[in-house]
PDB file of C-alpha atoms in Angstrom:
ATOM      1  CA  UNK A  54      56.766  92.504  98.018  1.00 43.00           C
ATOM      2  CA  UNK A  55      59.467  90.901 100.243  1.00 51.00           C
ATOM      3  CA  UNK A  56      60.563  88.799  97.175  1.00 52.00           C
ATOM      4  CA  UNK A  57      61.190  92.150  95.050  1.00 59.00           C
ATOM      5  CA  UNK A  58      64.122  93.313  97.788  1.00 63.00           C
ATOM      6  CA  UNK A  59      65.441  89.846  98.610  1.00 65.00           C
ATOM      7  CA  UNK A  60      69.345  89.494  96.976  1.00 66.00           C
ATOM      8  CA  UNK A  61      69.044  86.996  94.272  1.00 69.00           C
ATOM      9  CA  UNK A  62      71.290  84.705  95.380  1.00 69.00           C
ATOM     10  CA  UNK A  63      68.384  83.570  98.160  1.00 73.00           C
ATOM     11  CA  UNK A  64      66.979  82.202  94.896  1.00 80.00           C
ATOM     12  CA  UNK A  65      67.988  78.687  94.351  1.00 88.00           C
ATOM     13  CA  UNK A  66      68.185  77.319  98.119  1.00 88.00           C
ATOM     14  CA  UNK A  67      64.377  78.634  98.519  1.00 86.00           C
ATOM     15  CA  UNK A  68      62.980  77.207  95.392  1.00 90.00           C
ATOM     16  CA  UNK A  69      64.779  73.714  96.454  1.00 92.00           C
ATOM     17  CA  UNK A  70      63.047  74.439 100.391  1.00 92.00           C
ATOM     18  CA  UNK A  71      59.637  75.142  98.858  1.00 91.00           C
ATOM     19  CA  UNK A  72      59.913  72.395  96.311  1.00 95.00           C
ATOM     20  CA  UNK A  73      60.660  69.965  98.724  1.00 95.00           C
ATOM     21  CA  UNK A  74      58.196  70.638 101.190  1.00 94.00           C
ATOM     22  CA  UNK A  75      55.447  71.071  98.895  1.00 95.00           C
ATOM     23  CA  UNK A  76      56.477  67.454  97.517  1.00 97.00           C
ATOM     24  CA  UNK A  77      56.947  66.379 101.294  1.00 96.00           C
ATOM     25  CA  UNK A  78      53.296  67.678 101.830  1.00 96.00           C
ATOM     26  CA  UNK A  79      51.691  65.590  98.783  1.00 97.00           C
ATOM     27  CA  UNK A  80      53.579  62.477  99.055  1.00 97.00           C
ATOM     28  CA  UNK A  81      52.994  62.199 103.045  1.00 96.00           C
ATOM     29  CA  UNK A  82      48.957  62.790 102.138  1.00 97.00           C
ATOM     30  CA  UNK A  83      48.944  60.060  98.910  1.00 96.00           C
ATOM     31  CA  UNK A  84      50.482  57.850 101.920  1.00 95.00           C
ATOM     32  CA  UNK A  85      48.010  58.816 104.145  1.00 94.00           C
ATOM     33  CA  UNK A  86      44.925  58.202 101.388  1.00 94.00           C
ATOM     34  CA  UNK A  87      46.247  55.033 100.187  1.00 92.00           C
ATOM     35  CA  UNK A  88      46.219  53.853 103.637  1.00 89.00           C
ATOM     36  CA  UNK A  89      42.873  55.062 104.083  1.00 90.00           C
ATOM     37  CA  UNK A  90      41.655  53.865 101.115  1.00 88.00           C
ATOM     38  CA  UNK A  91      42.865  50.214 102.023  1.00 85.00           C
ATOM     39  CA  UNK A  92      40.729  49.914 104.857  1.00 81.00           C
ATOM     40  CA  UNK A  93      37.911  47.421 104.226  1.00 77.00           C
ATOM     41  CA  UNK A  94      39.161  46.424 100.527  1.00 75.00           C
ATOM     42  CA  UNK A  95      41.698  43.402 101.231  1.00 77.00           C
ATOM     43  CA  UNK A  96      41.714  42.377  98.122  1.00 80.00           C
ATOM     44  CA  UNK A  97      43.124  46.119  96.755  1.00 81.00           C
ATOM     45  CA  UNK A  98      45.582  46.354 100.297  1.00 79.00           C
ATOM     46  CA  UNK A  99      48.710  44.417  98.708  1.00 83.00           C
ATOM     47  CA  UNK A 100      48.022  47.083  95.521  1.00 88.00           C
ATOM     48  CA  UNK A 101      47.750  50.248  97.458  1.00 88.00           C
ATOM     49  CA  UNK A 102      50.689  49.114 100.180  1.00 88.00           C
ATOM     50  CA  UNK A 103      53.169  48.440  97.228  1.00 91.00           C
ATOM     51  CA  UNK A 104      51.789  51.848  95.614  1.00 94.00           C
ATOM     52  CA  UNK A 105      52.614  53.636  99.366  1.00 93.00           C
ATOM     53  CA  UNK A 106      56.035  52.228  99.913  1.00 93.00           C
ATOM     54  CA  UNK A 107      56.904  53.512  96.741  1.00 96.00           C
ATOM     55  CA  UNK A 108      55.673  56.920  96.977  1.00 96.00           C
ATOM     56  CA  UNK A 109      57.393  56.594 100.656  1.00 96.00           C
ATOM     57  CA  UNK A 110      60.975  55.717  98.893  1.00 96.00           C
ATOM     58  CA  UNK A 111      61.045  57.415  95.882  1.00 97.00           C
ATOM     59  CA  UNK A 112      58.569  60.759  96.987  1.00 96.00           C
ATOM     60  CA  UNK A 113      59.267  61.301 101.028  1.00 96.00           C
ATOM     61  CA  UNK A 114      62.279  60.228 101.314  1.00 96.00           C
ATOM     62  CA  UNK A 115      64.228  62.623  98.564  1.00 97.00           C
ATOM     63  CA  UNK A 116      61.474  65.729  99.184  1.00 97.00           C
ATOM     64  CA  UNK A 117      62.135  65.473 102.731  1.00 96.00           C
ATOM     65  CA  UNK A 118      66.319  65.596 102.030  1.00 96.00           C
ATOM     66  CA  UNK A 119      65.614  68.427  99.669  1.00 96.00           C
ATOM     67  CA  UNK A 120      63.924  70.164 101.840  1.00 94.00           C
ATOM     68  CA  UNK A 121      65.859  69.768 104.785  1.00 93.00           C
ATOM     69  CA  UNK A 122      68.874  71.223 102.901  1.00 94.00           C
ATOM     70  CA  UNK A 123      67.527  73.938 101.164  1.00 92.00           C
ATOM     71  CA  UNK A 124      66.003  74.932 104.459  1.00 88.00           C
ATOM     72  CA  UNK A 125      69.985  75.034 105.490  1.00 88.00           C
ATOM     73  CA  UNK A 126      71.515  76.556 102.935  1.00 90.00           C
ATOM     74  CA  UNK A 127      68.539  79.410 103.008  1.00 86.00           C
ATOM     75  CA  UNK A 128      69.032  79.691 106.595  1.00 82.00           C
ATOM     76  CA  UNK A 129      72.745  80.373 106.799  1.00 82.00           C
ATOM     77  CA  UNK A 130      72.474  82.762 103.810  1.00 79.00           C
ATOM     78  CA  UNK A 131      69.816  84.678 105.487  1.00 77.00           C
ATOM     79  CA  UNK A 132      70.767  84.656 108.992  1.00 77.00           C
ATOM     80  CA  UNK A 133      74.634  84.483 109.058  1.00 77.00           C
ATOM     81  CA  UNK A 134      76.857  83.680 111.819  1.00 74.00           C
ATOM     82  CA  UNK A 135      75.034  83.881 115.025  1.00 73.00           C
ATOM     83  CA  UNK A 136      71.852  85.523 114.287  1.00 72.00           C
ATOM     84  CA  UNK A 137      68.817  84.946 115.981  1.00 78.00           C
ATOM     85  CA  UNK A 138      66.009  83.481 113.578  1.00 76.00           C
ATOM     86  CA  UNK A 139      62.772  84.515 114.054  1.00 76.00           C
ATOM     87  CA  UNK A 140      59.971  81.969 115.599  1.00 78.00           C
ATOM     88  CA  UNK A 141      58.815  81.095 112.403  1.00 79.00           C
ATOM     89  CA  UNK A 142      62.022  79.426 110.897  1.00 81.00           C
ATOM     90  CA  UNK A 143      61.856  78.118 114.720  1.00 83.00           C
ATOM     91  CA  UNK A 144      58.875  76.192 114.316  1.00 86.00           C
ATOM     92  CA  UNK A 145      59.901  74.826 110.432  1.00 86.00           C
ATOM     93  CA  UNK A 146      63.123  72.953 112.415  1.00 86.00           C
ATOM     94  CA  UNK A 147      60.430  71.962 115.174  1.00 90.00           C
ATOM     95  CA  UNK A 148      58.411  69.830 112.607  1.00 91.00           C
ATOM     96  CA  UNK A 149      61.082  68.172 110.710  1.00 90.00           C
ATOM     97  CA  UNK A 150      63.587  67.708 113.518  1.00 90.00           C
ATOM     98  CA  UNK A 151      60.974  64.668 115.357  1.00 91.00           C
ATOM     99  CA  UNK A 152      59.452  64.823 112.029  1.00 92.00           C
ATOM    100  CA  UNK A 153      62.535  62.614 110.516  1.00 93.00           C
ATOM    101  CA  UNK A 154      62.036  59.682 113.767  1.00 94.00           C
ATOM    102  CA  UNK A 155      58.448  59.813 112.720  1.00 94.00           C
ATOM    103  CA  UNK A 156      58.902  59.254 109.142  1.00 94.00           C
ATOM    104  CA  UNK A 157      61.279  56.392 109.760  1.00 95.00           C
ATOM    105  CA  UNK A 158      58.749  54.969 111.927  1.00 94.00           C
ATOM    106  CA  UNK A 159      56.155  55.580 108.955  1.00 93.00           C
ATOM    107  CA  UNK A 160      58.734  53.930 106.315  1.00 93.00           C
ATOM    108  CA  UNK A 161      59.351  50.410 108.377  1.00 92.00           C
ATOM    109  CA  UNK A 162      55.014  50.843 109.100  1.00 91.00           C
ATOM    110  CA  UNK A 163      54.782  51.080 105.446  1.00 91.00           C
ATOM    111  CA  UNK A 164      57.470  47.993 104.893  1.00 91.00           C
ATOM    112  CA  UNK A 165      55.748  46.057 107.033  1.00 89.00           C
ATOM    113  CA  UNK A 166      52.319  46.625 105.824  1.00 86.00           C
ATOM    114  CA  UNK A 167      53.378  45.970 101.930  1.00 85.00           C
ATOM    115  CA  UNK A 168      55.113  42.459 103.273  1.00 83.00           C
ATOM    116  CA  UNK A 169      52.257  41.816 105.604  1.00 75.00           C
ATOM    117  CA  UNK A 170      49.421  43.107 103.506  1.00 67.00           C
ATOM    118  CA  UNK A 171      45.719  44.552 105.240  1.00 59.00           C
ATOM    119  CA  UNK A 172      46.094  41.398 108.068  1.00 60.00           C
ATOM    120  CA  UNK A 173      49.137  43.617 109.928  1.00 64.00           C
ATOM    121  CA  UNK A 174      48.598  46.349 112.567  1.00 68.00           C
ATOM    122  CA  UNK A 175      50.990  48.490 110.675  1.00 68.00           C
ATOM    123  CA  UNK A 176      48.081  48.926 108.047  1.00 75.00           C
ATOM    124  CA  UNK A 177      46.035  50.793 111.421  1.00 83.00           C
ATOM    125  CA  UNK A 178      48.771  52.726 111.899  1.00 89.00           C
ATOM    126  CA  UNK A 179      50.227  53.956 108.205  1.00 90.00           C
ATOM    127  CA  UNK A 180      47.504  56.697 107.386  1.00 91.00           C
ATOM    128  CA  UNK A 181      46.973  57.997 110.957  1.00 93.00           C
ATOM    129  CA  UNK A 182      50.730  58.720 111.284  1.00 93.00           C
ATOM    130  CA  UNK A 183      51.032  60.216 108.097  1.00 95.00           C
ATOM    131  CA  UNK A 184      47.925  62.391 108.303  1.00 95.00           C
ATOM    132  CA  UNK A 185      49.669  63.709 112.030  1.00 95.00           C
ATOM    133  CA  UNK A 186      52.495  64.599 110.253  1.00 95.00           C
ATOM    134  CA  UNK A 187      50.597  66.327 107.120  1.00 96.00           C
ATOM    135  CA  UNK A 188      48.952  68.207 109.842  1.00 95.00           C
ATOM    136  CA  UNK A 189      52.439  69.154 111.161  1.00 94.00           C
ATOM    137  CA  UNK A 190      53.387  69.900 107.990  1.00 93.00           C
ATOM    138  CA  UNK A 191      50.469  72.212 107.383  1.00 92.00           C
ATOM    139  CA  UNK A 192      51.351  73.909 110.778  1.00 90.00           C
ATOM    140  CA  UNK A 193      54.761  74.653 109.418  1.00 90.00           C
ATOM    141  CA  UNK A 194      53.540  75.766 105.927  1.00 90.00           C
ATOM    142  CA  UNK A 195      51.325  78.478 108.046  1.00 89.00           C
ATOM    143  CA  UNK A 196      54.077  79.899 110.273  1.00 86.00           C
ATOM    144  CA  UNK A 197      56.680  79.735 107.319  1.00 84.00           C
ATOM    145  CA  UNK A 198      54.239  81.647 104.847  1.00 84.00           C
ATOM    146  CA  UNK A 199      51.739  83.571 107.352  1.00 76.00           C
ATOM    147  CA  UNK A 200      54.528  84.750 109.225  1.00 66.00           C
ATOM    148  CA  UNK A 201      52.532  85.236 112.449  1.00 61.00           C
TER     149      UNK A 201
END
């Protein structure tokens, strides 16, 4: 109903927010899974790390800049100036603010995994920190939709 009275001009910079973070969202799981899914199969690891770096360069790293400025440009269209923005837009810069020092934490984990293979500690560490920051994400994805 709230999309039926919204100017149209609020179009474009919320399709590239929701885009992005929905892309965000899957390629930060696939991370997570293929990390998971590495556990216990060495012979798969240097497979699925070279599979996870990739999904981290070419699938976080653009969603999350997509995302990041559509959340901007939707932001300063719909609270101008000034304005005070509700607690929900509050807690969307609250996850991706740390959010970007985790995720370059979770890109040199990844690099380091894919050079060292399953023998590394970074392997431990891949899917745990990207299933926190799914979780985060999902967090944001409540208040941003739910509104609460």
């Amino acid at each position: 109903m709230i999309a039926l009275i919204r100017p149209g001009s609020w179009n474009l910079p919320l399709f590239l927010h929701v885009f992005g973070a929905t892309v965000l969202f899957g390629a930060t799981a696939t991370v997570a899974i293929l990390g998971f899914a590495s556990r216990g199969r060495e012979q798969y690891a240097p497979l699925l790390s070279r599979v996870a770096l990739r999904t981290f360069l070419f699938g976080i790293v653009p969603s999350f800049i997509l995302m990041r400025a559509g959340a901007q440009w939707i932001v300063g269209k719909e609270f101008p100036g000034n304005a005070k923005t509700p607690g929900w837009v509050d807690v969307g810069f609250i996850v991706t603010e740390p959010g970007a020092l985790l995720l370059i934490i979770l890109g040199v984990l990844t690099w380091m995994w894919k050079r060292r293979g399953a023998t590394g500690r970074s392997a431990m560490f891949v899917p745990w920190l990207a299933s926190v920051y799914v979780i985060a994400l999902g967090v944001a994805w409540f208040a941003m939709s739910g509104k609460p």
